[in-house]
Structures are given as structure tokens and as C-alpha cells.
Amino acid sequence: MRFSVDPWDPAYGTSTGSQRGESSAEVDVDVEVPAAEWAPVDPSPGLAPPSAVLFVDGVRRVDAQVWVHGPSGEAAPALCASYAAGVVCCCPDQGAHLVGADVRRGLFTTADEGADLVTAAGRYEAVKTETRTPETANVAPMQLLSLALQRGLMAAEQEAAEQARTAHSTADDLLVVDGPLHERRRLPRAIGFVKTHRSEYLPERLVGVVAALRAGQRTPVFRVGSRFEVYTWYLRLPCAPGAPWAGVVRVDCSAELSAAEAAALAATSQVTLGRFASTEYKDSRAPQNLYPIAGLERALRRRMGEPGVLYRALRRAAALSGEPVSAA
């Protein structure tokens, strides 16, 4: 029996493979070349990488599950969470350096009585989550709270990306957002970097082009139309040979660009992203978890504070206030 092992750490789920489901989005595969001419695209010879690359990412952590008690004795679930977003800039003059970090704390609750929660370790800003809508009628409260936390994190990442474009922009830099671009698709010279694949966008006859990619090669650009319309392409990062989709990432850019501009960004991604690909003995999500992104995640987690300290501060705050909020 011949088999191959995907280097991606299974503790993070599956990077590719059987979990991919067929996407309902409209797909146009004839953007850069007609579908009949699809083949792996080599890097453009002589194309120089950007003068600076800005990486944007965010992290989140639930510090405690809590209950918010109402005046009649009822209790509603809530999450006390810390989340942070930041930017790392990689340039020849200074190497990789942190240019922005924003740490926030939130009390995500469905209770009308929710209020900012002040502890010795920081303030948790109350975020009311609505549960009385038709769309959320069958969603568990804790899942709603987790989704609200994710929206807060995405807002922080959006602000970090906008600030990076305002304060640290050069004429030929590149902004790399960890994950799909979504609301950040209007930022100039920006691409989204998607490490895992949950949807199958290509028709079956073109999936083999992805598996045939060698390190540094990409697929032609195609267009995906859904809630957020984007140009996108698959790119294989440098990695040991093995699983058919090992080292494959999906990169996207704004659909407001012309097809030629999208192809130019795709070519830039080929000469840029591979330089930052991680290796298996250093990162369990190699090569998709780029070194600057991994370093940024570590820096942000340090700034979020020690989980044990925050948890004890929440328990003390609950005790001092007569336990209107109880931590679990």
C-alpha cells in the first residue's frame, strides 16, 4: 500500500481533503485563461518581490464562561474573552518587526443586564448579543456568543489592517491578511491568505491542476461570487513531497480590480509568500503557517495576559460584587 502523510498537525483539524464540500458560490474559471488551457503557472522570471510585506492577524481566547444573573433570579450565559489583532512588517532595513498590536477584552452576553465588568486585571466591555431573530432561533446561546466574539476579532483585524495601510504604507508594499479578505477587500495591494480548505470551488476536471502544482507554481486566477466576491487562485508553498494538496494555500484579492491587476497580484504572491513558508520541525502547521504570522500570534498572546491571572481576577470581581456574575 502506498500512502502519504499530510504534515499539517491534526490537532488543528484537517487542512484539506475529505472535509471539502462543494461550494454554492458562482465560479468563473475563464478569468485569466480559458478553462481548456488551465495548467500550472510558473513564477514570472525577473519579477522582484515587494519592498515590504505587512502581515495582519488576530487571536482570541475565552478567559471564563460566566452567568449573568437578572433581578428575578434568572441567569443568562456569557463569555469573558480576550482578543487581539496586530501587524508585522517584513522589510530589508528592519527585518520582521511589530508595527501595531491592539488587545481588547469583552463580556459577550445575551442578558439585558450585561454591563462592563471591571477586574484587577482589566475591563471587559459588555457586548450584547441578540437572540430573538429568526436567523438565530435555533442556534445555541453559547454558539451565538462565540460568533459574537469572532465578529469582534474580525473588527479588530479590520482596524489593524486599515491602520497599517495608513501609517506604514509604501508604493510597492503588499498587505497579507491571514484568512479571507472579506471586509478588507477594498484595501489597496492586499491579498487574503487562506490556509485551510473547506469548500470545493473548482469543477472536477480542474482539481487535478491543483494537485499537479510544484512549489512556487499557482493555478490561473478565477473569480468566486458569494457574499464577498473575489478573485482567487491556489498556490503551492515549498514543502516536502507527499499528500496531493500538501502546502497548498488559496490566495484571494478584490474583485474590484481588473483581471490583469488580479493576475499581477497573483504573480507577486508567487515571489513573496514562499520566502516566509515554515518548516515541519519548527511549526506543526507548516508550511501554510508563515513565520511572520506565527510570530505575530505569539506576540499577541503574550500581550493578552496570563490566563490564570485573568481567571482569578474574574472570580475575585464576582465575589466582591455579591456574585451578580459567576465564573465557571
mmCIF file of C-alpha atoms in Angstrom:
data_model
loop_
_atom_site.group_PDB
_atom_site.id
_atom_site.type_symbol
_atom_site.label_atom_id
_atom_site.label_comp_id
_atom_site.label_asym_id
_atom_site.label_seq_id
_atom_site.Cartn_x
_atom_site.Cartn_y
_atom_site.Cartn_z
ATOM 1 C CA MET A 1 0.000 0.000 0.000
ATOM 2 C CA ARG A 2 1.349 3.421 -0.989
ATOM 3 C CA PHE A 3 0.313 6.339 1.183
ATOM 4 C CA SER A 4 1.459 9.832 2.140
ATOM 5 C CA VAL A 5 1.196 11.808 5.382
ATOM 6 C CA ASP A 6 -0.020 15.377 5.439
ATOM 7 C CA PRO A 7 2.425 17.439 7.568
ATOM 8 C CA TRP A 8 -0.429 19.534 8.974
ATOM 9 C CA ASP A 9 -0.942 18.854 12.708
ATOM 10 C CA PRO A 10 -4.324 17.054 13.075
ATOM 11 C CA ALA A 11 -4.850 18.883 16.371
ATOM 12 C CA TYR A 12 -5.774 21.905 14.201
ATOM 13 C CA GLY A 13 -8.316 19.902 12.214
ATOM 14 C CA THR A 14 -7.780 18.996 8.571
ATOM 15 C CA SER A 15 -6.105 21.405 6.178
ATOM 16 C CA THR A 16 -7.545 19.743 3.081
ATOM 17 C CA GLY A 17 -9.157 16.592 1.810
ATOM 18 C CA SER A 18 -12.375 14.871 2.749
ATOM 19 C CA GLN A 19 -13.818 17.847 4.639
ATOM 20 C CA ARG A 20 -14.080 19.937 1.472
ATOM 21 C CA GLY A 21 -17.692 20.436 0.470
ATOM 22 C CA GLU A 22 -18.959 21.689 -2.856
ATOM 23 C CA SER A 23 -19.421 25.453 -2.773
ATOM 24 C CA SER A 24 -22.710 27.074 -3.794
ATOM 25 C CA ALA A 25 -20.888 30.226 -4.958
ATOM 26 C CA GLU A 26 -20.835 31.217 -8.603
ATOM 27 C CA VAL A 27 -17.412 30.488 -10.108
ATOM 28 C CA ASP A 28 -15.868 31.854 -13.306
ATOM 29 C CA VAL A 29 -12.729 29.893 -14.225
ATOM 30 C CA ASP A 30 -12.130 31.731 -17.536
ATOM 31 C CA VAL A 31 -10.721 34.919 -15.960
ATOM 32 C CA GLU A 32 -7.015 34.599 -16.783
ATOM 33 C CA VAL A 33 -7.118 31.821 -19.368
ATOM 34 C CA PRO A 34 -9.939 29.689 -20.765
ATOM 35 C CA ALA A 35 -10.731 26.562 -18.747
ATOM 36 C CA ALA A 36 -9.468 24.363 -21.578
ATOM 37 C CA GLU A 37 -5.994 25.936 -21.205
ATOM 38 C CA TRP A 38 -5.682 25.574 -17.447
ATOM 39 C CA ALA A 39 -2.216 24.404 -16.352
ATOM 40 C CA PRO A 40 0.218 25.210 -13.507
ATOM 41 C CA VAL A 41 1.600 28.755 -13.817
ATOM 42 C CA ASP A 42 5.317 29.237 -13.177
ATOM 43 C CA PRO A 43 6.665 32.298 -11.300
ATOM 44 C CA SER A 44 7.366 35.258 -13.557
ATOM 45 C CA PRO A 45 11.127 35.388 -14.278
ATOM 46 C CA GLY A 46 12.783 38.568 -13.067
ATOM 47 C CA LEU A 47 9.794 39.744 -11.015
ATOM 48 C CA ALA A 48 11.051 41.412 -7.821
ATOM 49 C CA PRO A 49 9.222 40.888 -4.508
ATOM 50 C CA PRO A 50 7.633 43.900 -2.761
ATOM 51 C CA SER A 51 9.850 46.295 -0.825
ATOM 52 C CA ALA A 52 7.891 45.482 2.350
ATOM 53 C CA VAL A 53 5.299 42.892 3.328
ATOM 54 C CA LEU A 54 2.735 43.637 6.051
ATOM 55 C CA PHE A 55 1.106 40.633 7.742
ATOM 56 C CA VAL A 56 -2.209 41.084 9.608
ATOM 57 C CA ASP A 57 -3.632 38.503 12.017
ATOM 58 C CA GLY A 58 -5.583 38.155 15.229
ATOM 59 C CA VAL A 59 -6.016 35.705 18.119
ATOM 60 C CA ARG A 60 -8.810 35.046 20.620
ATOM 61 C CA ARG A 61 -9.144 33.291 23.961
ATOM 62 C CA VAL A 62 -12.069 32.605 26.293
ATOM 63 C CA ASP A 63 -10.928 33.580 29.787
ATOM 64 C CA ALA A 64 -14.049 32.269 31.548
ATOM 65 C CA GLN A 65 -17.594 31.131 30.924
ATOM 66 C CA VAL A 66 -19.858 33.150 33.189
ATOM 67 C CA TRP A 67 -23.520 33.568 34.140
ATOM 68 C CA VAL A 68 -25.149 36.978 34.312
ATOM 69 C CA HIS A 69 -27.903 36.987 36.929
ATOM 70 C CA GLY A 70 -31.060 39.049 36.491
ATOM 71 C CA PRO A 71 -33.203 40.748 39.161
ATOM 72 C CA SER A 72 -35.709 37.884 39.228
ATOM 73 C CA GLY A 73 -33.077 35.202 39.749
ATOM 74 C CA GLU A 74 -32.790 34.152 36.117
ATOM 75 C CA ALA A 75 -29.295 33.609 34.680
ATOM 76 C CA ALA A 76 -28.006 34.026 31.130
ATOM 77 C CA PRO A 77 -24.756 32.541 29.809
ATOM 78 C CA ALA A 78 -21.880 34.799 28.826
ATOM 79 C CA LEU A 79 -18.253 34.645 27.761
ATOM 80 C CA CYS A 80 -15.413 36.729 29.136
ATOM 81 C CA ALA A 81 -12.843 36.769 26.375
ATOM 82 C CA SER A 82 -9.592 38.437 25.396
ATOM 83 C CA TYR A 83 -8.784 39.049 21.747
ATOM 84 C CA ALA A 84 -6.090 40.918 19.884
ATOM 85 C CA ALA A 85 -5.053 41.950 16.384
ATOM 86 C CA GLY A 86 -1.772 43.262 15.070
ATOM 87 C CA VAL A 87 0.598 43.791 12.172
ATOM 88 C CA VAL A 88 4.120 42.570 11.473
ATOM 89 C CA CYS A 89 6.183 44.325 8.816
ATOM 90 C CA CYS A 90 8.971 42.482 6.982
ATOM 91 C CA CYS A 91 11.406 44.733 5.142
ATOM 92 C CA PRO A 92 15.150 44.669 4.348
ATOM 93 C CA ASP A 93 16.049 47.568 6.661
ATOM 94 C CA GLN A 94 14.495 46.288 9.888
ATOM 95 C CA GLY A 95 13.685 42.647 9.224
ATOM 96 C CA ALA A 96 10.473 41.407 10.853
ATOM 97 C CA HIS A 97 9.149 43.876 13.409
ATOM 98 C CA LEU A 98 5.833 44.527 15.138
ATOM 99 C CA VAL A 99 4.189 47.774 13.983
ATOM 100 C CA GLY A 100 0.880 47.504 15.812
ATOM 101 C CA ALA A 101 -0.942 45.459 18.466
ATOM 102 C CA ASP A 102 -4.424 46.066 19.872
ATOM 103 C CA VAL A 103 -5.655 43.978 22.821
ATOM 104 C CA ARG A 104 -9.335 44.013 23.777
ATOM 105 C CA ARG A 105 -11.494 42.248 26.366
ATOM 106 C CA GLY A 106 -15.203 41.652 26.099
ATOM 107 C CA LEU A 107 -18.126 40.311 28.111
ATOM 108 C CA PHE A 108 -20.300 38.705 25.430
ATOM 109 C CA THR A 109 -23.784 38.078 26.773
ATOM 110 C CA THR A 110 -27.425 37.675 25.778
ATOM 111 C CA ALA A 111 -28.582 39.286 29.041
ATOM 112 C CA ASP A 112 -30.151 42.753 29.057
ATOM 113 C CA GLU A 113 -28.441 43.335 32.429
ATOM 114 C CA GLY A 114 -24.952 42.921 30.954
ATOM 115 C CA ALA A 115 -22.581 45.757 31.865
ATOM 116 C CA ASP A 116 -18.859 46.388 31.656
ATOM 117 C CA LEU A 117 -17.032 44.115 34.061
ATOM 118 C CA VAL A 118 -14.082 45.720 35.842
ATOM 119 C CA THR A 119 -11.427 43.449 37.360
ATOM 120 C CA ALA A 120 -7.970 43.975 38.809
ATOM 121 C CA ALA A 121 -6.557 42.617 35.545
ATOM 122 C CA GLY A 122 -8.581 44.794 33.181
ATOM 123 C CA ARG A 123 -12.039 45.814 31.983
ATOM 124 C CA TYR A 124 -14.292 43.501 29.989
ATOM 125 C CA GLU A 125 -16.521 45.645 27.767
ATOM 126 C CA ALA A 126 -20.115 44.391 27.605
ATOM 127 C CA VAL A 127 -21.267 43.254 24.157
ATOM 128 C CA LYS A 128 -24.979 42.430 23.915
ATOM 129 C CA THR A 129 -25.771 39.536 21.583
ATOM 130 C CA GLU A 130 -29.288 39.368 20.154
ATOM 131 C CA THR A 131 -31.086 36.007 20.333
ATOM 132 C CA ARG A 132 -34.592 36.955 19.248
ATOM 133 C CA THR A 133 -34.148 36.964 15.483
ATOM 134 C CA PRO A 134 -35.490 34.367 13.029
ATOM 135 C CA GLU A 135 -31.956 33.598 11.870
ATOM 136 C CA THR A 136 -30.773 32.739 15.399
ATOM 137 C CA ALA A 137 -33.869 30.999 16.739
ATOM 138 C CA ASN A 138 -32.324 27.522 16.548
ATOM 139 C CA VAL A 139 -28.748 28.465 17.426
ATOM 140 C CA ALA A 140 -27.447 27.513 20.862
ATOM 141 C CA PRO A 141 -26.663 30.536 23.089
ATOM 142 C CA MET A 142 -23.008 29.609 23.545
ATOM 143 C CA GLN A 143 -22.588 29.322 19.783
ATOM 144 C CA LEU A 144 -24.108 32.786 19.372
ATOM 145 C CA LEU A 145 -21.658 34.148 21.913
ATOM 146 C CA SER A 146 -18.726 32.508 20.131
ATOM 147 C CA LEU A 147 -19.878 34.027 16.837
ATOM 148 C CA ALA A 148 -20.121 37.442 18.510
ATOM 149 C CA LEU A 149 -16.563 37.051 19.782
ATOM 150 C CA GLN A 150 -15.427 36.185 16.252
ATOM 151 C CA ARG A 151 -17.127 39.313 14.892
ATOM 152 C CA GLY A 152 -15.297 41.381 17.492
ATOM 153 C CA LEU A 153 -11.996 39.832 16.457
ATOM 154 C CA MET A 154 -12.695 40.489 12.769
ATOM 155 C CA ALA A 155 -13.472 44.134 13.566
ATOM 156 C CA ALA A 156 -10.153 44.445 15.411
ATOM 157 C CA GLU A 157 -8.316 42.868 12.465
ATOM 158 C CA GLN A 158 -10.072 45.245 10.080
ATOM 159 C CA GLU A 159 -8.906 48.256 12.096
ATOM 160 C CA ALA A 160 -5.365 46.870 12.304
ATOM 161 C CA ALA A 161 -5.260 46.409 8.522
ATOM 162 C CA GLU A 162 -6.590 49.925 7.890
ATOM 163 C CA GLN A 163 -4.078 51.453 10.298
ATOM 164 C CA ALA A 164 -1.257 49.512 8.639
ATOM 165 C CA ARG A 165 -2.305 50.907 5.269
ATOM 166 C CA THR A 166 -2.419 54.437 6.706
ATOM 167 C CA ALA A 167 0.717 54.526 8.842
ATOM 168 C CA HIS A 168 3.110 52.054 7.206
ATOM 169 C CA SER A 169 2.279 52.138 3.517
ATOM 170 C CA THR A 170 4.819 52.351 0.689
ATOM 171 C CA ALA A 171 4.302 52.492 -3.055
ATOM 172 C CA ASP A 172 5.126 48.839 -3.718
ATOM 173 C CA ASP A 173 4.377 47.016 -0.468
ATOM 174 C CA LEU A 174 1.980 44.085 -0.044
ATOM 175 C CA LEU A 175 -0.608 43.582 2.706
ATOM 176 C CA VAL A 176 -1.202 39.917 3.598
ATOM 177 C CA VAL A 177 -4.302 39.195 5.686
ATOM 178 C CA ASP A 178 -4.404 35.818 7.430
ATOM 179 C CA GLY A 179 -7.701 34.385 6.225
ATOM 180 C CA PRO A 180 -10.116 35.560 3.535
ATOM 181 C CA LEU A 181 -10.151 39.283 2.775
ATOM 182 C CA HIS A 182 -13.890 39.775 3.440
ATOM 183 C CA GLU A 183 -14.438 43.423 4.500
ATOM 184 C CA ARG A 184 -10.765 44.211 3.903
ATOM 185 C CA ARG A 185 -11.055 43.564 0.158
ATOM 186 C CA ARG A 186 -11.149 47.323 -0.566
ATOM 187 C CA LEU A 187 -7.702 47.924 0.910
ATOM 188 C CA PRO A 188 -5.088 48.589 -1.807
ATOM 189 C CA ARG A 189 -2.400 45.996 -2.608
ATOM 190 C CA ALA A 190 -3.999 43.460 -0.257
ATOM 191 C CA ILE A 191 -4.367 39.695 -0.506
ATOM 192 C CA GLY A 192 -6.073 37.151 1.737
ATOM 193 C CA PHE A 193 -4.109 34.051 2.755
ATOM 194 C CA VAL A 194 -6.328 31.009 3.367
ATOM 195 C CA LYS A 195 -4.518 28.068 4.989
ATOM 196 C CA THR A 196 -7.353 25.528 5.138
ATOM 197 C CA HIS A 197 -9.835 24.420 2.503
ATOM 198 C CA ARG A 198 -13.453 23.803 3.489
ATOM 199 C CA SER A 199 -15.134 24.427 0.118
ATOM 200 C CA GLU A 200 -14.539 22.981 -3.324
ATOM 201 C CA TYR A 201 -14.704 25.834 -5.831
ATOM 202 C CA LEU A 202 -13.286 24.206 -8.954
ATOM 203 C CA PRO A 203 -15.043 21.752 -11.251
ATOM 204 C CA GLU A 204 -13.693 18.232 -11.001
ATOM 205 C CA ARG A 205 -11.797 18.433 -14.295
ATOM 206 C CA LEU A 206 -9.671 21.330 -12.926
ATOM 207 C CA VAL A 207 -8.970 19.977 -9.420
ATOM 208 C CA GLY A 208 -6.129 17.921 -10.878
ATOM 209 C CA VAL A 209 -4.326 21.141 -11.810
ATOM 210 C CA VAL A 210 -4.072 21.979 -8.099
ATOM 211 C CA ALA A 211 -2.652 18.560 -7.242
ATOM 212 C CA ALA A 212 -0.124 18.919 -10.074
ATOM 213 C CA LEU A 213 1.332 22.187 -8.752
ATOM 214 C CA ARG A 214 5.021 22.224 -7.842
ATOM 215 C CA ALA A 215 6.477 24.540 -5.201
ATOM 216 C CA GLY A 216 6.074 28.144 -6.327
ATOM 217 C CA GLN A 217 3.506 27.348 -9.005
ATOM 218 C CA ARG A 218 -0.099 28.534 -8.925
ATOM 219 C CA THR A 219 -3.327 27.929 -10.755
ATOM 220 C CA PRO A 220 -4.737 30.550 -13.114
ATOM 221 C CA VAL A 221 -6.840 33.230 -11.453
ATOM 222 C CA PHE A 222 -10.573 32.541 -11.204
ATOM 223 C CA ARG A 223 -13.495 34.505 -9.791
ATOM 224 C CA VAL A 224 -15.770 33.435 -6.929
ATOM 225 C CA GLY A 225 -19.059 35.212 -6.378
ATOM 226 C CA SER A 226 -20.741 34.849 -2.987
ATOM 227 C CA ARG A 227 -21.391 37.297 -0.158
ATOM 228 C CA PHE A 228 -17.863 38.607 -0.755
ATOM 229 C CA GLU A 229 -16.890 38.449 -4.429
ATOM 230 C CA VAL A 230 -13.161 37.941 -5.008
ATOM 231 C CA TYR A 231 -10.540 36.853 -7.491
ATOM 232 C CA THR A 232 -8.682 33.837 -6.162
ATOM 233 C CA TRP A 233 -6.036 31.241 -7.020
ATOM 234 C CA TYR A 234 -4.279 28.248 -5.459
ATOM 235 C CA LEU A 235 -0.539 28.356 -4.741
ATOM 236 C CA ARG A 236 1.781 25.628 -3.501
ATOM 237 C CA LEU A 237 4.368 26.683 -0.938
ATOM 238 C CA PRO A 238 7.753 24.949 -0.647
ATOM 239 C CA CYS A 239 7.283 21.672 1.218
ATOM 240 C CA ALA A 240 8.340 18.037 1.233
ATOM 241 C CA PRO A 241 6.580 15.980 -1.447
ATOM 242 C CA GLY A 242 3.678 13.903 -0.201
ATOM 243 C CA ALA A 243 -0.059 14.464 0.038
ATOM 244 C CA PRO A 244 -1.634 15.881 -3.148
ATOM 245 C CA TRP A 245 -2.659 19.158 -1.501
ATOM 246 C CA ALA A 246 0.233 19.457 0.974
ATOM 247 C CA GLY A 247 1.463 23.039 1.141
ATOM 248 C CA VAL A 248 -1.399 24.346 -0.994
ATOM 249 C CA VAL A 249 -2.979 27.644 0.059
ATOM 250 C CA ARG A 250 -5.702 29.725 -1.507
ATOM 251 C CA VAL A 251 -4.989 33.401 -2.063
ATOM 252 C CA ASP A 252 -7.632 35.999 -2.883
ATOM 253 C CA CYS A 253 -7.841 39.677 -3.831
ATOM 254 C CA SER A 254 -10.528 42.244 -4.501
ATOM 255 C CA ALA A 255 -12.963 41.629 -7.357
ATOM 256 C CA GLU A 256 -12.993 45.391 -7.922
ATOM 257 C CA LEU A 257 -9.607 45.032 -9.627
ATOM 258 C CA SER A 258 -9.288 44.251 -13.306
ATOM 259 C CA ALA A 259 -8.427 40.709 -14.338
ATOM 260 C CA ALA A 260 -4.940 41.903 -15.345
ATOM 261 C CA GLU A 261 -4.390 43.535 -11.935
ATOM 262 C CA ALA A 262 -5.514 40.367 -10.176
ATOM 263 C CA ALA A 263 -3.094 38.294 -12.284
ATOM 264 C CA ALA A 264 -0.302 40.722 -11.368
ATOM 265 C CA LEU A 265 -1.066 40.262 -7.652
ATOM 266 C CA ALA A 266 -1.100 36.508 -8.177
ATOM 267 C CA ALA A 267 2.361 36.701 -9.734
ATOM 268 C CA THR A 268 3.557 38.853 -6.812
ATOM 269 C CA SER A 269 2.252 36.268 -4.345
ATOM 270 C CA GLN A 270 4.385 33.617 -6.050
ATOM 271 C CA VAL A 271 7.648 35.506 -5.489
ATOM 272 C CA THR A 272 6.658 36.641 -1.981
ATOM 273 C CA LEU A 273 4.862 34.058 0.139
ATOM 274 C CA GLY A 274 7.242 31.147 -0.387
ATOM 275 C CA ARG A 275 10.040 33.157 1.264
ATOM 276 C CA PHE A 276 8.119 33.042 4.561
ATOM 277 C CA ALA A 277 6.929 29.420 4.471
ATOM 278 C CA SER A 278 7.586 27.494 7.688
ATOM 279 C CA THR A 279 9.205 24.077 8.029
ATOM 280 C CA GLU A 280 7.836 20.986 9.771
ATOM 281 C CA TYR A 281 10.394 20.809 12.579
ATOM 282 C CA LYS A 282 9.617 24.406 13.589
ATOM 283 C CA ASP A 283 5.854 24.622 13.062
ATOM 284 C CA SER A 284 3.185 21.932 13.272
ATOM 285 C CA ARG A 285 1.122 23.791 10.659
ATOM 286 C CA ALA A 286 3.970 24.003 8.151
ATOM 287 C CA PRO A 287 4.315 25.235 5.527
ATOM 288 C CA GLN A 288 0.993 27.124 5.472
ATOM 289 C CA ASN A 289 1.557 28.907 8.785
ATOM 290 C CA LEU A 290 4.006 31.540 7.577
ATOM 291 C CA TYR A 291 6.780 32.518 10.003
ATOM 292 C CA PRO A 292 5.662 36.169 10.391
ATOM 293 C CA ILE A 293 2.090 35.076 11.131
ATOM 294 C CA ALA A 294 3.245 32.527 13.700
ATOM 295 C CA GLY A 295 5.479 35.143 15.343
ATOM 296 C CA LEU A 296 2.654 37.681 15.372
ATOM 297 C CA GLU A 297 0.309 35.182 17.030
ATOM 298 C CA ARG A 298 2.877 34.539 19.789
ATOM 299 C CA ALA A 299 3.401 38.260 20.355
ATOM 300 C CA LEU A 300 -0.336 38.920 20.581
ATOM 301 C CA ARG A 301 -0.927 36.051 23.024
ATOM 302 C CA ARG A 302 1.784 37.411 25.323
ATOM 303 C CA ARG A 303 0.052 40.788 25.291
ATOM 304 C CA MET A 304 -3.322 39.274 26.174
ATOM 305 C CA GLY A 305 -2.005 38.369 29.618
ATOM 306 C CA GLU A 306 -1.694 35.211 31.684
ATOM 307 C CA PRO A 307 -4.951 33.191 31.576
ATOM 308 C CA GLY A 308 -4.709 32.120 35.211
ATOM 309 C CA VAL A 309 -4.286 35.695 36.427
ATOM 310 C CA LEU A 310 -7.300 36.860 34.432
ATOM 311 C CA TYR A 311 -9.445 33.971 35.651
ATOM 312 C CA ARG A 312 -8.608 34.651 39.298
ATOM 313 C CA ALA A 313 -9.338 38.355 38.774
ATOM 314 C CA LEU A 314 -12.763 37.450 37.395
ATOM 315 C CA ARG A 315 -13.527 35.224 40.389
ATOM 316 C CA ARG A 316 -12.492 37.993 42.807
ATOM 317 C CA ALA A 317 -14.617 40.553 40.953
ATOM 318 C CA ALA A 318 -17.623 38.210 41.137
ATOM 319 C CA ALA A 319 -17.136 37.703 44.877
ATOM 320 C CA LEU A 320 -16.725 41.424 45.627
ATOM 321 C CA SER A 321 -19.894 42.326 43.721
ATOM 322 C CA GLY A 322 -22.068 39.820 45.513
ATOM 323 C CA GLU A 323 -21.752 37.385 42.618
ATOM 324 C CA PRO A 324 -24.072 39.013 40.071
ATOM 325 C CA VAL A 325 -21.613 37.396 37.684
ATOM 326 C CA SER A 326 -20.291 33.903 38.452
ATOM 327 C CA ALA A 327 -17.304 32.443 36.599
ATOM 328 C CA ALA A 328 -17.145 28.816 35.577
#
